[in-house]
mmCIF file of N, CA and C in Angstrom:
data_model
loop_
_atom_site.group_PDB
_atom_site.id
_atom_site.type_symbol
_atom_site.label_atom_id
_atom_site.label_comp_id
_atom_site.label_asym_id
_atom_site.label_seq_id
_atom_site.Cartn_x
_atom_site.Cartn_y
_atom_site.Cartn_z
ATOM 1 N N UNK A 957 159.699 337.162 42.593
ATOM 2 C CA UNK A 957 160.358 338.225 43.372
ATOM 3 C C UNK A 957 161.705 338.210 43.107
ATOM 4 N N UNK A 958 162.746 339.714 43.050
ATOM 5 C CA UNK A 958 164.091 339.622 42.464
ATOM 6 C C UNK A 958 164.695 338.781 44.207
ATOM 7 N N UNK A 959 165.797 338.764 43.935
ATOM 8 C CA UNK A 959 166.444 338.172 44.626
ATOM 9 C C UNK A 959 167.621 339.203 45.177
ATOM 10 N N UNK A 960 167.821 339.335 46.673
ATOM 11 C CA UNK A 960 168.938 340.774 46.367
ATOM 12 C C UNK A 960 169.427 340.717 48.243
ATOM 13 N N UNK A 961 170.487 341.623 48.225
ATOM 14 C CA UNK A 961 170.581 341.820 50.003
ATOM 15 C C UNK A 961 171.375 342.946 49.868
ATOM 16 N N UNK A 962 172.128 343.662 50.980
ATOM 17 C CA UNK A 962 172.704 344.997 50.647
ATOM 18 C C UNK A 962 173.921 344.275 52.427
ATOM 19 N N UNK A 963 174.839 345.685 52.172
ATOM 20 C CA UNK A 963 176.087 345.732 53.133
ATOM 21 C C UNK A 963 176.463 346.945 53.456
ATOM 22 N N UNK A 964 176.080 347.173 54.864
ATOM 23 C CA UNK A 964 176.077 348.505 55.253
ATOM 24 C C UNK A 964 178.102 348.149 55.397
ATOM 25 N N UNK A 965 178.754 349.526 54.988
ATOM 26 C CA UNK A 965 180.075 349.747 55.098
ATOM 27 C C UNK A 965 180.475 350.720 55.932
ATOM 28 N N UNK A 966 181.611 350.570 56.448
ATOM 29 C CA UNK A 966 182.263 351.132 57.960
ATOM 30 C C UNK A 966 182.076 352.600 57.909
ATOM 31 N N UNK A 967 181.681 353.298 56.362
ATOM 32 C CA UNK A 967 181.335 354.711 56.659
ATOM 33 C C UNK A 967 179.882 355.270 56.710
ATOM 34 N N UNK A 968 179.240 354.415 56.427
ATOM 35 C CA UNK A 968 177.719 354.377 56.863
ATOM 36 C C UNK A 968 176.904 353.629 55.853
ATOM 37 N N UNK A 969 177.961 354.235 54.522
ATOM 38 C CA UNK A 969 176.867 353.918 53.231
ATOM 39 C C UNK A 969 176.837 352.189 52.846
ATOM 40 N N UNK A 970 175.695 352.153 52.083
ATOM 41 C CA UNK A 970 175.388 350.900 51.634
ATOM 42 C C UNK A 970 175.589 350.642 50.423
ATOM 43 N N UNK A 971 175.508 349.255 49.875
ATOM 44 C CA UNK A 971 175.558 349.027 48.739
ATOM 45 C C UNK A 971 174.963 347.366 48.635
ATOM 46 N N UNK A 972 174.112 347.360 47.488
ATOM 47 C CA UNK A 972 172.305 347.183 47.698
ATOM 48 C C UNK A 972 172.625 346.408 46.313
ATOM 49 N N UNK A 973 172.549 345.335 46.680
ATOM 50 C CA UNK A 973 172.543 344.038 44.890
ATOM 51 C C UNK A 973 171.375 343.368 44.476
ATOM 52 N N UNK A 974 171.100 343.398 43.631
ATOM 53 C CA UNK A 974 169.477 342.758 43.205
ATOM 54 C C UNK A 974 169.787 342.105 42.145
ATOM 55 N N UNK A 975 169.287 340.718 42.070
ATOM 56 C CA UNK A 975 168.965 340.201 40.877
ATOM 57 C C UNK A 975 167.999 340.658 40.134
ATOM 58 N N UNK A 976 167.601 340.910 38.983
ATOM 59 C CA UNK A 976 166.404 341.441 38.142
ATOM 60 C C UNK A 976 166.060 341.123 36.761
ATOM 61 N N UNK A 977 165.224 340.576 36.169
ATOM 62 C CA UNK A 977 165.021 340.535 34.775
ATOM 63 C C UNK A 977 165.294 341.297 34.120
ATOM 64 N N UNK A 978 165.743 341.205 33.193
ATOM 65 C CA UNK A 978 166.149 342.196 31.938
ATOM 66 C C UNK A 978 165.077 343.152 31.329
ATOM 67 N N UNK A 979 165.627 345.159 31.971
ATOM 68 C CA UNK A 979 164.467 346.287 31.039
ATOM 69 C C UNK A 979 164.714 345.816 30.032
ATOM 70 N N UNK A 980 166.010 345.658 29.641
ATOM 71 C CA UNK A 980 165.932 345.652 27.351
ATOM 72 C C UNK A 980 165.591 344.892 26.895
ATOM 73 N N UNK A 981 164.615 344.792 25.818
ATOM 74 C CA UNK A 981 164.416 343.702 25.175
ATOM 75 C C UNK A 981 164.823 343.147 25.150
ATOM 76 N N UNK A 982 165.842 343.027 24.101
ATOM 77 C CA UNK A 982 167.212 342.191 23.681
ATOM 78 C C UNK A 982 168.001 341.740 24.137
ATOM 79 N N UNK A 983 167.608 342.074 25.621
ATOM 80 C CA UNK A 983 168.848 342.006 26.324
ATOM 81 C C UNK A 983 169.025 340.573 26.945
ATOM 82 N N UNK A 984 169.786 340.405 27.981
ATOM 83 C CA UNK A 984 169.928 339.305 28.546
ATOM 84 C C UNK A 984 169.416 338.512 29.541
ATOM 85 N N UNK A 985 168.267 337.299 30.040
ATOM 86 C CA UNK A 985 167.596 337.082 30.778
ATOM 87 C C UNK A 985 167.329 337.616 32.296
ATOM 88 N N UNK A 986 168.344 337.819 32.549
ATOM 89 C CA UNK A 986 168.604 338.694 33.962
ATOM 90 C C UNK A 986 169.628 339.413 34.443
ATOM 91 N N UNK A 987 169.568 340.400 34.948
ATOM 92 C CA UNK A 987 171.299 340.976 35.464
ATOM 93 C C UNK A 987 171.205 341.597 37.397
ATOM 94 N N UNK A 988 172.621 341.508 36.908
ATOM 95 C CA UNK A 988 172.606 341.652 38.714
ATOM 96 C C UNK A 988 173.420 343.203 38.519
ATOM 97 N N UNK A 989 172.327 343.729 39.306
ATOM 98 C CA UNK A 989 172.592 345.172 39.690
ATOM 99 C C UNK A 989 173.033 345.920 40.833
ATOM 100 N N UNK A 990 174.104 346.349 41.196
ATOM 101 C CA UNK A 990 174.861 347.104 42.205
ATOM 102 C C UNK A 990 174.600 348.895 42.462
ATOM 103 N N UNK A 991 174.592 349.194 43.771
ATOM 104 C CA UNK A 991 173.852 350.138 43.939
ATOM 105 C C UNK A 991 174.425 350.771 45.126
ATOM 106 N N UNK A 992 175.737 351.499 44.944
ATOM 107 C CA UNK A 992 176.307 352.047 45.899
ATOM 108 C C UNK A 992 175.046 353.534 46.526
ATOM 109 N N UNK A 993 175.045 353.881 47.771
ATOM 110 C CA UNK A 993 174.248 354.727 48.328
ATOM 111 C C UNK A 993 174.277 355.309 49.467
ATOM 112 N N UNK A 994 173.983 355.869 50.149
ATOM 113 C CA UNK A 994 173.802 356.619 51.717
ATOM 114 C C UNK A 994 172.921 355.262 52.420
ATOM 115 N N UNK A 995 171.769 355.182 52.079
ATOM 116 C CA UNK A 995 170.742 354.375 52.729
ATOM 117 C C UNK A 995 170.123 353.532 51.976
ATOM 118 N N UNK A 996 169.597 352.251 52.160
ATOM 119 C CA UNK A 996 168.832 350.991 51.243
ATOM 120 C C UNK A 996 167.832 352.002 50.788
ATOM 121 N N UNK A 997 167.047 352.969 51.044
ATOM 122 C CA UNK A 997 165.475 353.601 50.534
ATOM 123 C C UNK A 997 166.687 354.908 49.349
ATOM 124 N N UNK A 998 167.658 355.094 49.414
ATOM 125 C CA UNK A 998 168.324 355.885 48.213
ATOM 126 C C UNK A 998 168.625 355.017 47.370
ATOM 127 N N UNK A 999 169.279 353.876 47.747
ATOM 128 C CA UNK A 999 169.744 352.968 46.502
ATOM 129 C C UNK A 999 168.722 352.505 45.415
ATOM 130 N N UNK A 1000 167.442 352.236 46.534
ATOM 131 C CA UNK A 1000 166.228 352.302 45.294
ATOM 132 C C UNK A 1000 165.523 352.788 44.571
ATOM 133 N N UNK A 1001 165.423 354.410 45.224
ATOM 134 C CA UNK A 1001 165.131 355.813 44.544
ATOM 135 C C UNK A 1001 165.944 355.872 43.339
ATOM 136 N N UNK A 1002 167.627 355.510 43.551
ATOM 137 C CA UNK A 1002 168.031 355.599 42.351
ATOM 138 C C UNK A 1002 167.878 354.768 40.751
ATOM 139 N N UNK A 1003 167.364 353.705 41.616
ATOM 140 C CA UNK A 1003 166.530 352.799 40.782
ATOM 141 C C UNK A 1003 165.637 352.674 39.785
ATOM 142 N N UNK A 1004 164.909 353.143 40.764
ATOM 143 C CA UNK A 1004 163.508 353.818 40.630
ATOM 144 C C UNK A 1004 163.286 355.311 39.689
ATOM 145 N N UNK A 1005 164.128 356.361 40.029
ATOM 146 C CA UNK A 1005 164.393 357.340 39.089
ATOM 147 C C UNK A 1005 164.846 356.622 38.001
ATOM 148 N N UNK A 1006 165.234 355.687 37.132
ATOM 149 C CA UNK A 1006 165.951 355.490 36.325
ATOM 150 C C UNK A 1006 164.589 354.287 35.246
ATOM 151 N N UNK A 1007 163.707 353.926 36.054
ATOM 152 C CA UNK A 1007 162.638 353.568 35.321
ATOM 153 C C UNK A 1007 162.559 352.262 35.659
ATOM 154 N N UNK A 1008 163.211 351.897 36.380
ATOM 155 C CA UNK A 1008 162.934 350.346 37.106
ATOM 156 C C UNK A 1008 161.758 350.358 38.429
ATOM 157 N N UNK A 1009 160.493 350.480 38.163
ATOM 158 C CA UNK A 1009 159.819 350.907 38.918
ATOM 159 C C UNK A 1009 159.418 350.301 40.154
ATOM 160 N N UNK A 1010 159.315 348.786 39.888
ATOM 161 C CA UNK A 1010 159.013 347.606 40.749
ATOM 162 C C UNK A 1010 160.119 346.939 41.360
ATOM 163 N N UNK A 1011 161.016 347.830 41.627
ATOM 164 C CA UNK A 1011 162.248 347.313 42.327
ATOM 165 C C UNK A 1011 161.863 347.850 43.932
ATOM 166 N N UNK A 1012 162.454 346.237 44.449
ATOM 167 C CA UNK A 1012 161.753 345.950 46.491
ATOM 168 C C UNK A 1012 162.829 345.258 46.246
ATOM 169 N N UNK A 1013 163.419 345.369 48.133
ATOM 170 C CA UNK A 1013 164.634 344.649 48.721
ATOM 171 C C UNK A 1013 163.902 344.290 49.600
ATOM 172 N N UNK A 1014 163.563 342.885 49.497
ATOM 173 C CA UNK A 1014 162.893 342.328 50.526
ATOM 174 C C UNK A 1014 163.541 341.014 51.050
ATOM 175 N N UNK A 1015 164.356 341.741 52.257
ATOM 176 C CA UNK A 1015 165.230 340.534 53.289
ATOM 177 C C UNK A 1015 166.901 341.091 52.622
ATOM 178 N N UNK A 1016 167.314 339.680 52.962
ATOM 179 C CA UNK A 1016 168.918 339.590 52.869
ATOM 180 C C UNK A 1016 169.921 338.399 51.975
ATOM 181 N N UNK A 1017 168.851 337.969 51.445
ATOM 182 C CA UNK A 1017 169.044 336.613 51.195
ATOM 183 C C UNK A 1017 170.276 336.461 49.644
ATOM 184 N N UNK A 1018 170.573 337.588 49.507
ATOM 185 C CA UNK A 1018 171.693 337.726 48.221
ATOM 186 C C UNK A 1018 172.572 338.580 48.434
ATOM 187 N N UNK A 1019 173.302 338.686 49.304
ATOM 188 C CA UNK A 1019 174.127 340.096 49.662
ATOM 189 C C UNK A 1019 175.132 340.004 48.526
ATOM 190 N N UNK A 1020 175.574 341.474 48.380
ATOM 191 C CA UNK A 1020 176.727 341.593 47.431
ATOM 192 C C UNK A 1020 178.290 341.175 48.104
ATOM 193 N N UNK A 1021 179.152 340.203 46.966
ATOM 194 C CA UNK A 1021 180.030 339.809 47.284
ATOM 195 C C UNK A 1021 181.220 340.734 48.010
ATOM 196 N N UNK A 1022 182.473 340.642 48.436
ATOM 197 C CA UNK A 1022 183.534 341.364 48.804
ATOM 198 C C UNK A 1022 183.679 342.015 47.282
ATOM 199 N N UNK A 1023 184.018 341.131 45.909
ATOM 200 C CA UNK A 1023 184.541 341.728 44.830
ATOM 201 C C UNK A 1023 183.180 342.675 44.428
ATOM 202 N N UNK A 1024 182.243 342.551 44.679
ATOM 203 C CA UNK A 1024 181.254 343.484 44.005
ATOM 204 C C UNK A 1024 180.901 344.880 44.592
ATOM 205 N N UNK A 1025 181.454 344.293 46.031
ATOM 206 C CA UNK A 1025 181.405 346.127 46.807
ATOM 207 C C UNK A 1025 182.579 346.785 45.754
ATOM 208 N N UNK A 1026 183.690 346.160 46.143
ATOM 209 C CA UNK A 1026 184.717 346.849 45.097
ATOM 210 C C UNK A 1026 184.260 347.537 44.016
ATOM 211 N N UNK A 1027 183.724 346.409 43.257
ATOM 212 C CA UNK A 1027 183.474 347.096 41.538
ATOM 213 C C UNK A 1027 182.728 348.411 41.945
ATOM 214 N N UNK A 1028 181.342 348.177 42.957
ATOM 215 C CA UNK A 1028 180.985 349.097 42.507
ATOM 216 C C UNK A 1028 181.384 350.794 43.450
ATOM 217 N N UNK A 1029 182.303 350.393 44.121
ATOM 218 C CA UNK A 1029 183.219 351.376 44.884
ATOM 219 C C UNK A 1029 184.122 352.495 44.206
ATOM 220 N N UNK A 1030 184.668 351.175 43.103
ATOM 221 C CA UNK A 1030 185.584 351.786 42.036
ATOM 222 C C UNK A 1030 184.704 352.582 41.108
ATOM 223 N N UNK A 1031 183.601 352.652 41.104
ATOM 224 C CA UNK A 1031 182.958 352.703 39.713
ATOM 225 C C UNK A 1031 182.530 354.645 39.775
ATOM 226 N N UNK A 1032 182.849 355.180 39.260
ATOM 227 C CA UNK A 1032 182.217 356.183 39.254
ATOM 228 C C UNK A 1032 181.207 357.163 40.017
ATOM 229 N N UNK A 1033 179.679 356.129 38.637
ATOM 230 C CA UNK A 1033 178.556 356.605 39.218
ATOM 231 C C UNK A 1033 178.097 355.339 40.408
ATOM 232 N N UNK A 1034 178.746 354.694 40.560
ATOM 233 C CA UNK A 1034 178.069 353.794 41.992
ATOM 234 C C UNK A 1034 176.860 353.067 41.656
ATOM 235 N N UNK A 1035 176.972 352.809 39.947
ATOM 236 C CA UNK A 1035 175.578 351.701 39.557
ATOM 237 C C UNK A 1035 176.048 351.250 38.595
ATOM 238 N N UNK A 1036 176.124 350.009 38.914
ATOM 239 C CA UNK A 1036 176.362 348.975 37.848
ATOM 240 C C UNK A 1036 176.075 347.688 37.462
ATOM 241 N N UNK A 1037 175.787 346.977 36.763
ATOM 242 C CA UNK A 1037 175.251 345.679 36.185
ATOM 243 C C UNK A 1037 176.277 344.643 35.815
ATOM 244 N N UNK A 1038 175.904 343.539 35.124
ATOM 245 C CA UNK A 1038 176.270 342.651 34.741
ATOM 246 C C UNK A 1038 175.163 341.007 34.451
ATOM 247 N N UNK A 1039 175.793 341.020 33.247
ATOM 248 C CA UNK A 1039 174.649 339.398 33.192
ATOM 249 C C UNK A 1039 174.419 338.756 34.780
ATOM 250 N N UNK A 1040 172.990 338.008 35.275
ATOM 251 C CA UNK A 1040 173.241 337.381 36.859
ATOM 252 C C UNK A 1040 173.980 335.929 36.443
ATOM 253 N N UNK A 1041 174.514 335.122 37.028
ATOM 254 C CA UNK A 1041 174.872 333.842 37.389
ATOM 255 C C UNK A 1041 173.821 332.894 37.059
ATOM 256 N N UNK A 1042 174.151 331.914 36.542
ATOM 257 C CA UNK A 1042 172.801 330.634 36.580
ATOM 258 C C UNK A 1042 173.293 329.512 37.737
ATOM 259 N N UNK A 1043 172.435 329.884 38.871
ATOM 260 C CA UNK A 1043 172.416 329.380 39.588
ATOM 261 C C UNK A 1043 171.186 327.809 39.643
ATOM 262 N N UNK A 1044 170.885 327.813 38.631
ATOM 263 C CA UNK A 1044 170.217 326.309 38.228
ATOM 264 C C UNK A 1044 171.073 324.765 37.948
ATOM 265 N N UNK A 1045 172.277 324.966 37.563
ATOM 266 C CA UNK A 1045 172.896 324.125 37.333
ATOM 267 C C UNK A 1045 173.691 323.337 38.671
ATOM 268 N N UNK A 1046 173.138 323.722 40.214
ATOM 269 C CA UNK A 1046 173.220 323.198 41.214
ATOM 270 C C UNK A 1046 174.501 324.161 42.202
ATOM 271 N N UNK A 1047 175.058 325.154 41.657
ATOM 272 C CA UNK A 1047 175.739 326.513 42.288
ATOM 273 C C UNK A 1047 175.686 327.250 41.570
ATOM 274 N N UNK A 1048 176.447 328.582 41.873
ATOM 275 C CA UNK A 1048 176.585 329.554 41.076
ATOM 276 C C UNK A 1048 178.145 329.529 40.627
ATOM 277 N N UNK A 1049 177.945 329.953 39.178
ATOM 278 C CA UNK A 1049 178.838 329.507 38.298
ATOM 279 C C UNK A 1049 179.675 330.913 38.424
ATOM 280 N N UNK A 1050 180.697 330.886 37.947
ATOM 281 C CA UNK A 1050 181.936 331.822 37.871
ATOM 282 C C UNK A 1050 181.390 333.234 36.970
ATOM 283 N N UNK A 1051 181.222 333.986 36.956
ATOM 284 C CA UNK A 1051 180.740 335.146 36.040
ATOM 285 C C UNK A 1051 182.424 335.782 35.208
ATOM 286 N N UNK A 1052 182.459 335.795 34.099
ATOM 287 C CA UNK A 1052 184.244 335.936 33.751
ATOM 288 C C UNK A 1052 183.267 337.449 32.762
ATOM 289 N N UNK A 1053 182.586 338.110 32.988
ATOM 290 C CA UNK A 1053 181.427 339.118 32.413
ATOM 291 C C UNK A 1053 182.242 340.276 33.174
ATOM 292 N N UNK A 1054 182.434 341.319 32.315
ATOM 293 C CA UNK A 1054 183.225 342.758 33.243
ATOM 294 C C UNK A 1054 181.768 343.753 33.344
ATOM 295 N N UNK A 1055 182.113 344.223 34.800
ATOM 296 C CA UNK A 1055 180.660 344.877 34.930
ATOM 297 C C UNK A 1055 180.231 346.419 34.214
ATOM 298 N N UNK A 1056 178.728 346.676 33.880
ATOM 299 C CA UNK A 1056 178.821 347.538 33.014
ATOM 300 C C UNK A 1056 178.351 349.267 34.204
ATOM 301 N N UNK A 1057 178.613 349.856 32.974
ATOM 302 C CA UNK A 1057 177.452 351.283 33.685
ATOM 303 C C UNK A 1057 175.897 351.223 33.455
ATOM 304 N N UNK A 1058 174.944 351.346 33.965
ATOM 305 C CA UNK A 1058 173.630 350.797 34.238
ATOM 306 C C UNK A 1058 173.557 351.972 32.689
ATOM 307 N N UNK A 1059 173.848 352.894 32.188
ATOM 308 C CA UNK A 1059 173.254 353.689 31.153
ATOM 309 C C UNK A 1059 173.476 352.732 30.113
ATOM 310 N N UNK A 1060 174.071 351.934 30.374
ATOM 311 C CA UNK A 1060 174.476 351.006 28.855
ATOM 312 C C UNK A 1060 172.920 349.763 28.548
ATOM 313 N N UNK A 1061 172.769 349.532 30.057
ATOM 314 C CA UNK A 1061 171.610 348.280 29.963
ATOM 315 C C UNK A 1061 170.544 348.927 29.347
ATOM 316 N N UNK A 1062 170.391 350.357 30.128
ATOM 317 C CA UNK A 1062 168.584 350.937 29.791
ATOM 318 C C UNK A 1062 168.621 352.093 28.328
ATOM 319 N N UNK A 1063 170.037 351.777 27.633
ATOM 320 C CA UNK A 1063 170.327 352.266 26.408
ATOM 321 C C UNK A 1063 169.101 351.770 24.965
ATOM 322 N N UNK A 1064 168.062 352.849 24.708
ATOM 323 C CA UNK A 1064 167.309 352.022 23.283
ATOM 324 C C UNK A 1064 168.433 351.677 22.522
ATOM 325 N N UNK A 1065 168.068 350.577 22.031
ATOM 326 C CA UNK A 1065 168.882 350.147 20.441
ATOM 327 C C UNK A 1065 168.243 351.494 19.762
ATOM 328 N N UNK A 1066 169.360 351.620 18.750
ATOM 329 C CA UNK A 1066 169.431 352.550 17.446
ATOM 330 C C UNK A 1066 168.237 351.635 16.531
ATOM 331 N N UNK A 1067 167.425 352.345 15.959
ATOM 332 C CA UNK A 1067 166.443 351.339 14.689
ATOM 333 C C UNK A 1067 167.464 351.642 13.492
ATOM 334 N N UNK A 1068 167.590 350.300 13.098
ATOM 335 C CA UNK A 1068 168.453 349.618 12.043
ATOM 336 C C UNK A 1068 167.483 350.410 10.866
ATOM 337 N N UNK A 1069 168.203 350.356 9.665
ATOM 338 C CA UNK A 1069 167.412 350.823 8.371
ATOM 339 C C UNK A 1069 168.433 349.687 7.318
#
């Protein structure tokens, strides 16, 4: 099951954060996806409309950090991702990777000839 959480903002909107397995065949092992929407249901609907059908938010175990909230609020699409941090080494590692728009994750690779 994917870890995730949400944070309600003062203006009534929410930011939802989910750790998911990568939908790309040759992509990273896991991704952290952030969605900004009017409510939690709309945030999950945005992901499902992109083809991530089995996305559910159960609980609030991994809510977005203040830095993640700032990143998604400043992105024009309000839907970004990056490689999920590896927490198996005893604690969350600092991720130095920049955030990417969701279309770069879901884009199919071109055929190589």
